[in-house]
C-alpha positions as a Python dict, from the first residue, in 0.01 Angstrom:
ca = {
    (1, 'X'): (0, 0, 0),
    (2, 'X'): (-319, -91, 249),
    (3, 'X'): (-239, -334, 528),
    (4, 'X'): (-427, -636, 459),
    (5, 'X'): (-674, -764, 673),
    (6, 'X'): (-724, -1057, 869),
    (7, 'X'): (-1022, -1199, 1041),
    (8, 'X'): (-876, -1400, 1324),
    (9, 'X'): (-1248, -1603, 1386),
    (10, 'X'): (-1366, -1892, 1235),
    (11, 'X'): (-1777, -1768, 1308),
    (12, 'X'): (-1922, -1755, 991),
    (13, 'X'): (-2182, -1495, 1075),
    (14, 'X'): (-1849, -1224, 1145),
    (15, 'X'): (-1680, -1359, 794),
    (16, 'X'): (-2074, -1294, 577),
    (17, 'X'): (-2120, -954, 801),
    (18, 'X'): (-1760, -851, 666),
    (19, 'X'): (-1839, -941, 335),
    (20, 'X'): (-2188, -777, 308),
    (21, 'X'): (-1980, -426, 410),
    (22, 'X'): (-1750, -483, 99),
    (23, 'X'): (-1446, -564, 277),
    (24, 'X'): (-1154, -769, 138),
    (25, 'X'): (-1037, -1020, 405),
    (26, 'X'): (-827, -1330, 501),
    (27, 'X'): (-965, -1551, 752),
    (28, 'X'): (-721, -1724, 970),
    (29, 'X'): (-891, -1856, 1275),
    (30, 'X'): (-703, -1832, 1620),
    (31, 'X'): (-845, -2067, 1964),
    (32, 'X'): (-794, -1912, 2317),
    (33, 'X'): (-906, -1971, 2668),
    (34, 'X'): (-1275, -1751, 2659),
    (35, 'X'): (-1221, -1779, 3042),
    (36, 'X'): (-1297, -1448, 3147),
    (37, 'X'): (-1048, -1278, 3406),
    (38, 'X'): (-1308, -1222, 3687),
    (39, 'X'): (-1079, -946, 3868),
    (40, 'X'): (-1194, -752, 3528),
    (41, 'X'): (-1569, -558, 3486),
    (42, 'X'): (-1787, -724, 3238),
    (43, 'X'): (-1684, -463, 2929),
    (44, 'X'): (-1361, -491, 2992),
    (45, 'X'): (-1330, -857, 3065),
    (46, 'X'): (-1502, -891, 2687),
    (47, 'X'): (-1193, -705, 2544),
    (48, 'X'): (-917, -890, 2724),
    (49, 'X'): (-1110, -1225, 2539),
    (50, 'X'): (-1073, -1013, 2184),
    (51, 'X'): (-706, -888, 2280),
    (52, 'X'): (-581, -1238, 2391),
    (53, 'X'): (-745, -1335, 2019),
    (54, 'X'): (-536, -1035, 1897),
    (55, 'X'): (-202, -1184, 2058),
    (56, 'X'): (-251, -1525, 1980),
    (57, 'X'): (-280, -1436, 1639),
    (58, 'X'): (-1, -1207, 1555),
    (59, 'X'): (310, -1441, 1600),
    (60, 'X'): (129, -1683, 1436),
    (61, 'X'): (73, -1500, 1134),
    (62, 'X'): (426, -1310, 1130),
    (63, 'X'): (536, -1606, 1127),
    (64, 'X'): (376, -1706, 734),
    (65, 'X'): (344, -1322, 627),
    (66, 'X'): (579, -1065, 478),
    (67, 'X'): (342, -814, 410),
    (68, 'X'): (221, -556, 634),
    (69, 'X'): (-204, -643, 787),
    (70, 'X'): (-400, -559, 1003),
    (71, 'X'): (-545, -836, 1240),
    (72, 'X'): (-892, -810, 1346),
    (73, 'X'): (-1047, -1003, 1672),
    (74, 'X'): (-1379, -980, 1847),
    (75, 'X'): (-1543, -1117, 2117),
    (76, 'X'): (-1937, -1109, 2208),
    (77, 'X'): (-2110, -1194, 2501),
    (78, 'X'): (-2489, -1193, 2598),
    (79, 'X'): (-2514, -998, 2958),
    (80, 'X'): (-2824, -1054, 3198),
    (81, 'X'): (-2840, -860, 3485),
    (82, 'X'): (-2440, -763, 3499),
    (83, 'X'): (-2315, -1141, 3407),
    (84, 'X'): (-2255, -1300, 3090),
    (85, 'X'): (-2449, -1614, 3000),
    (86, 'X'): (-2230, -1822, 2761),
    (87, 'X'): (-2334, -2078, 2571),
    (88, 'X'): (-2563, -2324, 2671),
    (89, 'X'): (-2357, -2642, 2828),
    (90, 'X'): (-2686, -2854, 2713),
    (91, 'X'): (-3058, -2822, 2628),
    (92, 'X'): (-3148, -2836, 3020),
    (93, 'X'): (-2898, -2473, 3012),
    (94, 'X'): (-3062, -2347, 2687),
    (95, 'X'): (-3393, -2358, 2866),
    (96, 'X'): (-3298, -2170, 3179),
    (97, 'X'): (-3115, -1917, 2951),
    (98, 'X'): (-3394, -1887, 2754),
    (99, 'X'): (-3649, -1877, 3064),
    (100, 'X'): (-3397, -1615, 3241),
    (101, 'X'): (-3448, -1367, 2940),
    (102, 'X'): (-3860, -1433, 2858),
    (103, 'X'): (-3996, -1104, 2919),
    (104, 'X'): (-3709, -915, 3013),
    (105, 'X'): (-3412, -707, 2827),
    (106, 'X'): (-3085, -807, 2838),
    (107, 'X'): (-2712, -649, 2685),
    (108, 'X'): (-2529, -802, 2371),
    (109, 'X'): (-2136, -668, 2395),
    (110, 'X'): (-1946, -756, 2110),
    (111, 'X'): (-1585, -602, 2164),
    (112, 'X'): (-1343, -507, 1878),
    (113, 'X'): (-968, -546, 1894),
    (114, 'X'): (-743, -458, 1593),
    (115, 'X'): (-382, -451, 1537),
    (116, 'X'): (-158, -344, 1318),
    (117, 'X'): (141, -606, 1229),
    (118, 'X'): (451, -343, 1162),
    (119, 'X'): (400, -108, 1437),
    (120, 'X'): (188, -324, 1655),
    (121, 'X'): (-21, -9, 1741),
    (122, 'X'): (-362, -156, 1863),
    (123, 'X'): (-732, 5, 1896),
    (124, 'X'): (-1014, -166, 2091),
    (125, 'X'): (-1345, -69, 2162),
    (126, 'X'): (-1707, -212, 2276),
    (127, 'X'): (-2057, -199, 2137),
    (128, 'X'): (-2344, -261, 2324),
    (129, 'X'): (-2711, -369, 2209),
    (130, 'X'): (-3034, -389, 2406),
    (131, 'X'): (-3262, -628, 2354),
    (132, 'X'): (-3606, -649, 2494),
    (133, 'X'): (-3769, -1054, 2462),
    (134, 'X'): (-4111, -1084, 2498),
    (135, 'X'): (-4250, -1344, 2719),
    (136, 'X'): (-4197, -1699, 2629),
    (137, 'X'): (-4437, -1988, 2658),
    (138, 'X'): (-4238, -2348, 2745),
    (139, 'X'): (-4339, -2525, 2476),
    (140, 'X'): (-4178, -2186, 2202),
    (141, 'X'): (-3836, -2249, 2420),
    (142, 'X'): (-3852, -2629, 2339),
    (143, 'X'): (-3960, -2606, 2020),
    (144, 'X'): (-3673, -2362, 1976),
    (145, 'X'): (-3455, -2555, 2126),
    (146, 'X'): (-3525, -2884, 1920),
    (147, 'X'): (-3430, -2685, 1612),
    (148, 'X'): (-3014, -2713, 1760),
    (149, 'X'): (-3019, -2335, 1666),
    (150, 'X'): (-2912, -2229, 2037),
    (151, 'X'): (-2699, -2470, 2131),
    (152, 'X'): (-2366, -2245, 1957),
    (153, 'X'): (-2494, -1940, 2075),
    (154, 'X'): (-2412, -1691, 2342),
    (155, 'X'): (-2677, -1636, 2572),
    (156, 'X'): (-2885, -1960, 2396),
    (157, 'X'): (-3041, -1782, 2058),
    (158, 'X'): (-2938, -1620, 1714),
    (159, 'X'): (-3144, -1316, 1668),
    (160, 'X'): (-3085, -1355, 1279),
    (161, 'X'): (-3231, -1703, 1304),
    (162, 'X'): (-3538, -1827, 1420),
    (163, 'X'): (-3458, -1675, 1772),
    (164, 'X'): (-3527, -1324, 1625),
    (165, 'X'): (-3927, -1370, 1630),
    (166, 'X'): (-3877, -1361, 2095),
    (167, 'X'): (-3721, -1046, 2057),
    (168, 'X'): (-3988, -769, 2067),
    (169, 'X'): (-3756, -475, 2019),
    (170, 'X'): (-3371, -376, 2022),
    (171, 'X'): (-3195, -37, 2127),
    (172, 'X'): (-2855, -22, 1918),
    (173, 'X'): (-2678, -181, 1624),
    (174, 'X'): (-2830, -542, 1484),
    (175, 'X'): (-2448, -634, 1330),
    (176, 'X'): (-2357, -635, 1711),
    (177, 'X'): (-2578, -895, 1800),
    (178, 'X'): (-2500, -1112, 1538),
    (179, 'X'): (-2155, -1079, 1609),
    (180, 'X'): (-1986, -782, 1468),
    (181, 'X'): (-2065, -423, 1478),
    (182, 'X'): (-1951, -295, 1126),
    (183, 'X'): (-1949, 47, 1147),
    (184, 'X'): (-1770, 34, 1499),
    (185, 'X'): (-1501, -154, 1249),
    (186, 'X'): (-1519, 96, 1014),
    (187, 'X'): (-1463, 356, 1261),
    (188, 'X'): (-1157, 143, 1417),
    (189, 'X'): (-1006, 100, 1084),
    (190, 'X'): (-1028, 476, 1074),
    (191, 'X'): (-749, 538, 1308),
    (192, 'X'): (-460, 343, 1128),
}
């Protein structure tokens, strides 16, 4: 019999981009420090966030589980110029996000951690997305910004939501913006 799997993220937009690929899934959210460990590079700092999802997540779900599953963790960050951005910490932060990125590219790195309960065998991997903004007037960012729509997001906008009309052109997978890159999951999977 298939390992189950588990999502281990309560983000909505991971849980519908699952579902659109046909996958049958649990969803059993885990919290953890998203703190990165600065004595890591930027890709791997991302995947020590989705591993320390991974590990928070396993005893926990052991523990109420007799079946074998798979549990799958991800982590994405927005990247400007070799540092991740975060969330905005207000509206005053989502404009000087958004004013950072006008008219310049920036990297979306969604990393991928998934582990198998009965061996505990894990595989891990990054994807990275380009994305080009055109420039932005002040009054789009406020506007923008008055809709609430970037005040959850990394890096201040949700390219499947009304943030997607700054972006003039991408270089790699959509999924991965939005928050999980599905055939990088698929190809993951793959290995067990």
């Amino acid at each position: 019999m298939k390992p189950a799997l588990i999502l281990a993220s309560e983000s909505p937009r991971r849980k519908q981009l699952l579902s659109e690929a046909g996958f049958s899934f649990d969803v059993v959210p885990v919290k953890v420090s998203e703190i990165p460990n600065k004595n890591l590079n930027v890709n791997d700092q991302i995947l020590d966030i989705a591993r320390r999802k991974a590990s928070a997540a396993l005893p926990l779900l052991k523990s109420s589980r007799t079946d074998a599953f798979i549990v799958l963790c991800a982590d994405t960050e927005v990247i400007f110029d070799g540092a991740p951005l975060g969330k905005p910490a207000d509206r005053q932060d989502a404009y000087r996000i958004l004013k950072l990125l006008s008219g310049k590219y920036h990297e979306v790195i969604t990393a991928v951690c998934l582990v198998e309960s009965s061996t505990g065998k894990e595989v891990s991997q990054t994807e990275t997305t380009k994305i080009y903004f055109r420039e932005l007037t002040d009054d789009e960012i406020w506007t923008y910004i008055d809709t609430g729509e970037p005040m959850d997001k990394a890096g201040a906008y949700g390219i499947q939501g009304q943030g997607g009309k700054f972006v003039d052109h991408f270089e790699g997978p959509f999924d991965n913006v939005v928050g999980l890159p599905v055939e990088l999951v698929k190809n993951l999977l793959s290995k067990f």
